[in-house]
Amino acid sequence: MSESVASILGLVASNPAIAHAISFSSLSLFIDLIVYLKPILSWSQSPYKFSPPSFLPDNLQTFLASALNISLPICSELWTLLRDVLWLSLPSSKSLSGRVVESLIQFGVRHGIGVYNLYPPTRNCLRTGCKYLRRHAGDQRVLEQPITTNAVYFSREHGPVPAVSHSLRCPQCHARYYPNYWIDSAGDSRTYYEGPTPTAIHVTTHVFIDDNVTANELCHQINKDKAYW
Ligand SMILES: [Zn+2]
């Protein structure tokens, strides 16, 4: 980790335009946000691509520029400068500091980025018949046609906060995959994923609840729910 920080500082110092445009505090927030939002970056590109995206998605770039109070060109240049070290050296983190939460609420929501951004646990269709026959032969079909849904996430640590739920569709069988389950093309069969209980329980279309929130805490949080969307 400290090696990564030294590399990052060295790269920033090597670029006078960036070094003069961004404070250390903003640089630190940039790193925290990128590390936290890595899943959004991963989902923005093919699962067969393992290098960092060449460019930030438009909404993420605009959000970061606003949160860091820097221009879009500087934000773009900062990503170009640091993308390799951030992608390869710093693992994705689910820890949410108060500063990251505040930035996401204040600047992320308007760009379709929630404090929690929920995706299916798979990039591929789970049905045995949905395999590629030529390119990537034998691999399960990659999900596509994303749809986003704004939601509220009741979290034990941060209370009710805005979230974005992402669903994607199999191009072959047309099943749609949600964070907790998938639904077949006829829409009449909901299948929950195997494995451990998810940390975010999908209660209704627009509501997720952290699995460690107690009923008592939930009652208090519902009274504090704000209209973020
Ligand atoms: Zn399928």
PDB file of C-alpha atoms and ligand atoms in Angstrom:
ATOM      1  CA  MET A   1       0.000   0.000   0.000  1.00  0.00           C
ATOM      2  CA  SER A   2       2.722   2.493   0.983  1.00  0.00           C
ATOM      3  CA  GLU A   3       4.599   1.606  -2.203  1.00  0.00           C
ATOM      4  CA  SER A   4       1.465   2.419  -4.161  1.00  0.00           C
ATOM      5  CA  VAL A   5       1.114   5.770  -2.392  1.00  0.00           C
ATOM      6  CA  ALA A   6       4.749   6.565  -3.143  1.00  0.00           C
ATOM      7  CA  SER A   7       4.196   5.652  -6.805  1.00  0.00           C
ATOM      8  CA  ILE A   8       1.086   7.836  -6.955  1.00  0.00           C
ATOM      9  CA  LEU A   9       2.851  10.814  -5.388  1.00  0.00           C
ATOM     10  CA  GLY A  10       5.800  10.335  -7.747  1.00  0.00           C
ATOM     11  CA  LEU A  11       3.523  10.302 -10.780  1.00  0.00           C
ATOM     12  CA  VAL A  12       1.653  13.419  -9.633  1.00  0.00           C
ATOM     13  CA  ALA A  13       4.924  15.251  -8.910  1.00  0.00           C
ATOM     14  CA  SER A  14       6.094  14.380 -12.430  1.00  0.00           C
ATOM     15  CA  ASN A  15       3.169  16.277 -13.951  1.00  0.00           C
ATOM     16  CA  PRO A  16       3.319  19.986 -12.975  1.00  0.00           C
ATOM     17  CA  ALA A  17      -0.141  20.762 -14.387  1.00  0.00           C
ATOM     18  CA  ILE A  18      -1.724  18.114 -12.178  1.00  0.00           C
ATOM     19  CA  ALA A  19       0.511  18.823  -9.185  1.00  0.00           C
ATOM     20  CA  HIS A  20      -0.562  22.488  -9.192  1.00  0.00           C
ATOM     21  CA  ALA A  21      -4.230  21.804  -9.882  1.00  0.00           C
ATOM     22  CA  ILE A  22      -5.042  19.387  -7.098  1.00  0.00           C
ATOM     23  CA  SER A  23      -4.532  19.502  -3.343  1.00  0.00           C
ATOM     24  CA  PHE A  24      -3.299  16.469  -1.426  1.00  0.00           C
ATOM     25  CA  SER A  25      -6.697  16.267   0.250  1.00  0.00           C
ATOM     26  CA  SER A  26      -8.453  16.090  -3.137  1.00  0.00           C
ATOM     27  CA  LEU A  27      -5.930  13.567  -4.424  1.00  0.00           C
ATOM     28  CA  SER A  28      -6.618  11.402  -1.386  1.00  0.00           C
ATOM     29  CA  LEU A  29     -10.372  11.640  -2.003  1.00  0.00           C
ATOM     30  CA  PHE A  30      -9.843  10.793  -5.692  1.00  0.00           C
ATOM     31  CA  ILE A  31      -7.996   7.611  -4.700  1.00  0.00           C
ATOM     32  CA  ASP A  32     -10.640   6.641  -2.111  1.00  0.00           C
ATOM     33  CA  LEU A  33     -13.461   7.194  -4.612  1.00  0.00           C
ATOM     34  CA  ILE A  34     -11.769   5.268  -7.415  1.00  0.00           C
ATOM     35  CA  VAL A  35     -11.004   2.345  -5.097  1.00  0.00           C
ATOM     36  CA  TYR A  36     -14.603   2.321  -3.817  1.00  0.00           C
ATOM     37  CA  LEU A  37     -16.169   2.744  -7.278  1.00  0.00           C
ATOM     38  CA  LYS A  38     -13.974   0.175  -9.039  1.00  0.00           C
ATOM     39  CA  PRO A  39     -16.968  -2.124  -9.650  1.00  0.00           C
ATOM     40  CA  ILE A  40     -18.592   0.644 -11.755  1.00  0.00           C
ATOM     41  CA  LEU A  41     -15.403   0.883 -13.823  1.00  0.00           C
ATOM     42  CA  SER A  42     -15.195  -2.897 -14.204  1.00  0.00           C
ATOM     43  CA  TRP A  43     -18.814  -3.134 -15.323  1.00  0.00           C
ATOM     44  CA  SER A  44     -18.275  -0.304 -17.830  1.00  0.00           C
ATOM     45  CA  GLN A  45     -16.059  -2.546 -19.934  1.00  0.00           C
ATOM     46  CA  SER A  46     -15.935  -6.112 -21.254  1.00  0.00           C
ATOM     47  CA  PRO A  47     -15.275  -8.826 -18.646  1.00  0.00           C
ATOM     48  CA  TYR A  48     -12.566 -10.020 -21.015  1.00  0.00           C
ATOM     49  CA  LYS A  49     -10.625  -6.764 -20.521  1.00  0.00           C
ATOM     50  CA  PHE A  50      -8.377  -6.759 -17.462  1.00  0.00           C
ATOM     51  CA  SER A  51      -6.555  -3.469 -17.912  1.00  0.00           C
ATOM     52  CA  PRO A  52      -8.098  -0.226 -16.619  1.00  0.00           C
ATOM     53  CA  PRO A  53     -10.564   1.612 -18.864  1.00  0.00           C
ATOM     54  CA  SER A  54      -8.736   4.092 -21.121  1.00  0.00           C
ATOM     55  CA  PHE A  55     -11.298   6.738 -20.218  1.00  0.00           C
ATOM     56  CA  LEU A  56     -13.600   7.245 -17.270  1.00  0.00           C
ATOM     57  CA  PRO A  57     -17.316   6.847 -18.037  1.00  0.00           C
ATOM     58  CA  ASP A  58     -18.798  10.327 -18.625  1.00  0.00           C
ATOM     59  CA  ASN A  59     -20.974  10.322 -15.499  1.00  0.00           C
ATOM     60  CA  LEU A  60     -18.100   9.162 -13.284  1.00  0.00           C
ATOM     61  CA  GLN A  61     -15.740  11.769 -14.692  1.00  0.00           C
ATOM     62  CA  THR A  62     -18.244  14.596 -14.196  1.00  0.00           C
ATOM     63  CA  PHE A  63     -18.966  13.387 -10.674  1.00  0.00           C
ATOM     64  CA  LEU A  64     -15.261  13.213  -9.750  1.00  0.00           C
ATOM     65  CA  ALA A  65     -14.531  16.652 -11.209  1.00  0.00           C
ATOM     66  CA  SER A  66     -17.389  18.133  -9.144  1.00  0.00           C
ATOM     67  CA  ALA A  67     -16.462  16.283  -5.947  1.00  0.00           C
ATOM     68  CA  LEU A  68     -12.792  17.249  -6.227  1.00  0.00           C
ATOM     69  CA  ASN A  69     -13.510  20.754  -7.526  1.00  0.00           C
ATOM     70  CA  ILE A  70     -11.224  20.299 -10.530  1.00  0.00           C
ATOM     71  CA  SER A  71     -11.847  20.774 -14.251  1.00  0.00           C
ATOM     72  CA  LEU A  72     -12.917  17.913 -16.516  1.00  0.00           C
ATOM     73  CA  PRO A  73      -9.621  18.007 -18.490  1.00  0.00           C
ATOM     74  CA  ILE A  74      -7.603  17.797 -15.257  1.00  0.00           C
ATOM     75  CA  CYS A  75      -9.808  14.941 -14.040  1.00  0.00           C
ATOM     76  CA  SER A  76      -9.277  13.109 -17.327  1.00  0.00           C
ATOM     77  CA  GLU A  77      -5.526  13.711 -17.180  1.00  0.00           C
ATOM     78  CA  LEU A  78      -5.405  12.547 -13.558  1.00  0.00           C
ATOM     79  CA  TRP A  79      -7.069   9.254 -14.511  1.00  0.00           C
ATOM     80  CA  THR A  80      -4.683   8.772 -17.445  1.00  0.00           C
ATOM     81  CA  LEU A  81      -1.744   9.413 -15.128  1.00  0.00           C
ATOM     82  CA  LEU A  82      -2.827   7.132 -12.287  1.00  0.00           C
ATOM     83  CA  ARG A  83      -5.078   4.510 -13.878  1.00  0.00           C
ATOM     84  CA  ASP A  84      -2.470   1.738 -14.075  1.00  0.00           C
ATOM     85  CA  VAL A  85      -1.250   2.040 -10.498  1.00  0.00           C
ATOM     86  CA  LEU A  86      -4.782   2.477  -9.129  1.00  0.00           C
ATOM     87  CA  TRP A  87      -6.076  -0.478 -11.127  1.00  0.00           C
ATOM     88  CA  LEU A  88      -3.248  -2.892 -10.507  1.00  0.00           C
ATOM     89  CA  SER A  89      -1.959  -1.999  -7.044  1.00  0.00           C
ATOM     90  CA  LEU A  90      -4.985  -1.018  -4.992  1.00  0.00           C
ATOM     91  CA  PRO A  91      -7.700  -3.638  -4.445  1.00  0.00           C
ATOM     92  CA  SER A  92     -11.345  -2.637  -4.565  1.00  0.00           C
ATOM     93  CA  SER A  93     -12.584  -1.650  -1.132  1.00  0.00           C
ATOM     94  CA  LYS A  94     -16.095  -1.710   0.312  1.00  0.00           C
ATOM     95  CA  SER A  95     -15.169   0.526   3.222  1.00  0.00           C
ATOM     96  CA  LEU A  96     -17.042   3.801   3.174  1.00  0.00           C
ATOM     97  CA  SER A  97     -15.549   6.800   4.935  1.00  0.00           C
ATOM     98  CA  GLY A  98     -17.821   9.674   5.890  1.00  0.00           C
ATOM     99  CA  ARG A  99     -16.116  11.850   3.299  1.00  0.00           C
ATOM    100  CA  VAL A 100     -16.825   9.370   0.505  1.00  0.00           C
ATOM    101  CA  VAL A 101     -20.473   9.085   1.586  1.00  0.00           C
ATOM    102  CA  GLU A 102     -20.861  12.878   1.668  1.00  0.00           C
ATOM    103  CA  SER A 103     -19.300  13.230  -1.799  1.00  0.00           C
ATOM    104  CA  LEU A 104     -21.569  10.581  -3.275  1.00  0.00           C
ATOM    105  CA  ILE A 105     -24.704  12.108  -1.750  1.00  0.00           C
ATOM    106  CA  GLN A 106     -23.766  15.667  -2.701  1.00  0.00           C
ATOM    107  CA  PHE A 107     -22.376  15.062  -6.198  1.00  0.00           C
ATOM    108  CA  GLY A 108     -22.923  11.418  -7.187  1.00  0.00           C
ATOM    109  CA  VAL A 109     -26.698  11.135  -7.069  1.00  0.00           C
ATOM    110  CA  ARG A 110     -27.245  13.713  -9.816  1.00  0.00           C
ATOM    111  CA  HIS A 111     -24.965  11.660 -12.080  1.00  0.00           C
ATOM    112  CA  GLY A 112     -26.647   8.325 -11.388  1.00  0.00           C
ATOM    113  CA  ILE A 113     -24.075   7.132  -8.856  1.00  0.00           C
ATOM    114  CA  GLY A 114     -25.350   5.979  -5.472  1.00  0.00           C
ATOM    115  CA  VAL A 115     -23.664   5.524  -2.129  1.00  0.00           C
ATOM    116  CA  TYR A 116     -24.296   1.857  -2.891  1.00  0.00           C
ATOM    117  CA  ASN A 117     -24.153   0.596  -6.484  1.00  0.00           C
ATOM    118  CA  LEU A 118     -25.534  -2.903  -6.708  1.00  0.00           C
ATOM    119  CA  TYR A 119     -24.863  -5.366  -9.511  1.00  0.00           C
ATOM    120  CA  PRO A 120     -25.649  -9.035 -10.147  1.00  0.00           C
ATOM    121  CA  PRO A 121     -22.994 -11.377  -8.703  1.00  0.00           C
ATOM    122  CA  THR A 122     -22.279 -12.670 -12.220  1.00  0.00           C
ATOM    123  CA  ARG A 123     -21.256 -11.118 -15.567  1.00  0.00           C
ATOM    124  CA  ASN A 124     -22.505 -14.228 -17.424  1.00  0.00           C
ATOM    125  CA  CYS A 125     -25.795 -16.053 -17.915  1.00  0.00           C
ATOM    126  CA  LEU A 126     -26.022 -19.018 -15.540  1.00  0.00           C
ATOM    127  CA  ARG A 127     -28.126 -21.271 -17.786  1.00  0.00           C
ATOM    128  CA  THR A 128     -26.182 -24.230 -19.119  1.00  0.00           C
ATOM    129  CA  GLY A 129     -27.432 -23.759 -22.700  1.00  0.00           C
ATOM    130  CA  CYS A 130     -26.305 -20.142 -22.988  1.00  0.00           C
ATOM    131  CA  LYS A 131     -22.744 -20.616 -24.221  1.00  0.00           C
ATOM    132  CA  TYR A 132     -20.767 -18.987 -27.017  1.00  0.00           C
ATOM    133  CA  LEU A 133     -20.211 -21.227 -30.028  1.00  0.00           C
ATOM    134  CA  ARG A 134     -17.462 -19.310 -31.869  1.00  0.00           C
ATOM    135  CA  ARG A 135     -15.582 -16.444 -30.222  1.00  0.00           C
ATOM    136  CA  HIS A 136     -15.024 -17.367 -26.537  1.00  0.00           C
ATOM    137  CA  ALA A 137     -16.394 -20.820 -27.440  1.00  0.00           C
ATOM    138  CA  GLY A 138     -17.687 -22.682 -24.404  1.00  0.00           C
ATOM    139  CA  ASP A 139     -17.906 -19.584 -22.178  1.00  0.00           C
ATOM    140  CA  GLN A 140     -21.266 -18.555 -20.782  1.00  0.00           C
ATOM    141  CA  ARG A 141     -22.891 -15.611 -22.593  1.00  0.00           C
ATOM    142  CA  VAL A 142     -21.963 -12.193 -21.229  1.00  0.00           C
ATOM    143  CA  LEU A 143     -24.909 -10.192 -19.865  1.00  0.00           C
ATOM    144  CA  GLU A 144     -25.792  -6.934 -21.628  1.00  0.00           C
ATOM    145  CA  GLN A 145     -28.499  -4.267 -21.977  1.00  0.00           C
ATOM    146  CA  PRO A 146     -28.054  -2.730 -18.516  1.00  0.00           C
ATOM    147  CA  ILE A 147     -30.978  -1.014 -16.840  1.00  0.00           C
ATOM    148  CA  THR A 148     -30.495   1.127 -13.753  1.00  0.00           C
ATOM    149  CA  THR A 149     -33.061   1.653 -11.001  1.00  0.00           C
ATOM    150  CA  ASN A 150     -32.792   4.277  -8.299  1.00  0.00           C
ATOM    151  CA  ALA A 151     -33.293   2.916  -4.806  1.00  0.00           C
ATOM    152  CA  VAL A 152     -32.853   3.607  -1.113  1.00  0.00           C
ATOM    153  CA  TYR A 153     -30.389   1.493   0.849  1.00  0.00           C
ATOM    154  CA  PHE A 154     -30.988   1.172   4.580  1.00  0.00           C
ATOM    155  CA  SER A 155     -27.511   0.738   5.998  1.00  0.00           C
ATOM    156  CA  ARG A 156     -26.604   0.151   9.623  1.00  0.00           C
ATOM    157  CA  GLU A 157     -23.603   2.460   9.433  1.00  0.00           C
ATOM    158  CA  HIS A 158     -24.958   5.355   7.370  1.00  0.00           C
ATOM    159  CA  GLY A 159     -28.752   5.119   7.692  1.00  0.00           C
ATOM    160  CA  PRO A 160     -30.960   5.448   4.598  1.00  0.00           C
ATOM    161  CA  VAL A 161     -28.804   6.491   1.640  1.00  0.00           C
ATOM    162  CA  PRO A 162     -29.316   6.622  -2.152  1.00  0.00           C
ATOM    163  CA  ALA A 163     -28.404   3.501  -4.117  1.00  0.00           C
ATOM    164  CA  VAL A 164     -28.458   2.427  -7.755  1.00  0.00           C
ATOM    165  CA  SER A 165     -29.474  -1.109  -8.670  1.00  0.00           C
ATOM    166  CA  HIS A 166     -28.208  -2.491 -11.992  1.00  0.00           C
ATOM    167  CA  SER A 167     -29.814  -5.353 -13.924  1.00  0.00           C
ATOM    168  CA  LEU A 168     -28.621  -6.933 -17.173  1.00  0.00           C
ATOM    169  CA  ARG A 169     -30.065  -9.343 -19.726  1.00  0.00           C
ATOM    170  CA  CYS A 170     -28.771 -12.500 -21.371  1.00  0.00           C
ATOM    171  CA  PRO A 171     -28.726 -11.919 -25.156  1.00  0.00           C
ATOM    172  CA  GLN A 172     -29.699 -15.554 -25.803  1.00  0.00           C
ATOM    173  CA  CYS A 173     -32.380 -16.627 -23.315  1.00  0.00           C
ATOM    174  CA  HIS A 174     -33.386 -13.058 -22.351  1.00  0.00           C
ATOM    175  CA  ALA A 175     -33.354 -13.795 -18.629  1.00  0.00           C
ATOM    176  CA  ARG A 176     -32.693 -10.601 -16.650  1.00  0.00           C
ATOM    177  CA  TYR A 177     -30.214 -10.659 -13.796  1.00  0.00           C
ATOM    178  CA  TYR A 178     -30.669  -8.488 -10.693  1.00  0.00           C
ATOM    179  CA  PRO A 179     -28.421  -8.106  -7.626  1.00  0.00           C
ATOM    180  CA  ASN A 180     -30.205 -10.833  -5.604  1.00  0.00           C
ATOM    181  CA  TYR A 181     -31.910 -13.018  -8.258  1.00  0.00           C
ATOM    182  CA  TRP A 182     -32.623 -13.537 -11.943  1.00  0.00           C
ATOM    183  CA  ILE A 183     -35.962 -13.721 -13.754  1.00  0.00           C
ATOM    184  CA  ASP A 184     -36.628 -15.795 -16.872  1.00  0.00           C
ATOM    185  CA  SER A 185     -37.796 -14.186 -20.115  1.00  0.00           C
ATOM    186  CA  ALA A 186     -41.459 -14.945 -19.390  1.00  0.00           C
ATOM    187  CA  GLY A 187     -41.100 -13.016 -16.132  1.00  0.00           C
ATOM    188  CA  ASP A 188     -42.769 -15.713 -14.085  1.00  0.00           C
ATOM    189  CA  SER A 189     -39.806 -17.457 -12.493  1.00  0.00           C
ATOM    190  CA  ARG A 190     -37.556 -15.761  -9.948  1.00  0.00           C
ATOM    191  CA  THR A 191     -34.402 -17.683  -9.052  1.00  0.00           C
ATOM    192  CA  TYR A 192     -32.226 -16.598  -6.134  1.00  0.00           C
ATOM    193  CA  TYR A 193     -28.483 -17.041  -6.521  1.00  0.00           C
ATOM    194  CA  GLU A 194     -26.785 -19.874  -4.737  1.00  0.00           C
ATOM    195  CA  GLY A 195     -24.155 -19.134  -2.134  1.00  0.00           C
ATOM    196  CA  PRO A 196     -24.055 -17.054   1.040  1.00  0.00           C
ATOM    197  CA  THR A 197     -26.859 -14.665   1.907  1.00  0.00           C
ATOM    198  CA  PRO A 198     -26.220 -11.357   0.115  1.00  0.00           C
ATOM    199  CA  THR A 199     -25.240  -8.417   2.283  1.00  0.00           C
ATOM    200  CA  ALA A 200     -27.913  -6.258   0.640  1.00  0.00           C
ATOM    201  CA  ILE A 201     -31.420  -7.709   0.735  1.00  0.00           C
ATOM    202  CA  HIS A 202     -33.599  -6.589  -2.180  1.00  0.00           C
ATOM    203  CA  VAL A 203     -36.932  -6.018  -0.437  1.00  0.00           C
ATOM    204  CA  THR A 204     -38.914  -4.190  -3.113  1.00  0.00           C
ATOM    205  CA  THR A 205     -37.937  -2.687  -6.480  1.00  0.00           C
ATOM    206  CA  HIS A 206     -36.649   0.496  -4.881  1.00  0.00           C
ATOM    207  CA  VAL A 207     -35.574  -0.694  -1.435  1.00  0.00           C
ATOM    208  CA  PHE A 208     -32.493  -2.580  -0.239  1.00  0.00           C
ATOM    209  CA  ILE A 209     -31.698  -3.337   3.393  1.00  0.00           C
ATOM    210  CA  ASP A 210     -28.325  -4.188   4.842  1.00  0.00           C
ATOM    211  CA  ASP A 211     -28.628  -7.714   6.212  1.00  0.00           C
ATOM    212  CA  ASN A 212     -27.327  -6.683   9.660  1.00  0.00           C
ATOM    213  CA  VAL A 213     -29.896  -3.901  10.224  1.00  0.00           C
ATOM    214  CA  THR A 214     -32.224  -4.841  13.076  1.00  0.00           C
ATOM    215  CA  ALA A 215     -35.985  -4.344  12.888  1.00  0.00           C
ATOM    216  CA  ASN A 216     -35.772  -1.626  15.539  1.00  0.00           C
ATOM    217  CA  GLU A 217     -33.072   0.265  13.630  1.00  0.00           C
ATOM    218  CA  LEU A 218     -35.084  -0.055  10.445  1.00  0.00           C
ATOM    219  CA  CYS A 219     -38.144   1.536  12.069  1.00  0.00           C
ATOM    220  CA  HIS A 220     -36.034   4.515  13.125  1.00  0.00           C
ATOM    221  CA  GLN A 221     -34.383   4.784   9.694  1.00  0.00           C
ATOM    222  CA  ILE A 222     -37.666   4.708   7.784  1.00  0.00           C
ATOM    223  CA  ASN A 223     -38.672   7.879   9.655  1.00  0.00           C
ATOM    224  CA  LYS A 224     -35.421   9.544   8.524  1.00  0.00           C
ATOM    225  CA  ASP A 225     -35.701   8.509   4.870  1.00  0.00           C
ATOM    226  CA  LYS A 226     -35.094  11.492   2.564  1.00  0.00           C
ATOM    227  CA  ALA A 227     -36.112  11.938  -1.063  1.00  0.00           C
ATOM    228  CA  TYR A 228     -32.725  11.654  -2.752  1.00  0.00           C
ATOM    229  CA  TRP A 229     -33.999  10.824  -6.236  1.00  0.00           C
TER     230      TRP A 229
HETATM  231 ZN    ZN B   1     -29.070 -17.064 -21.024  1.00  0.00          ZN
END
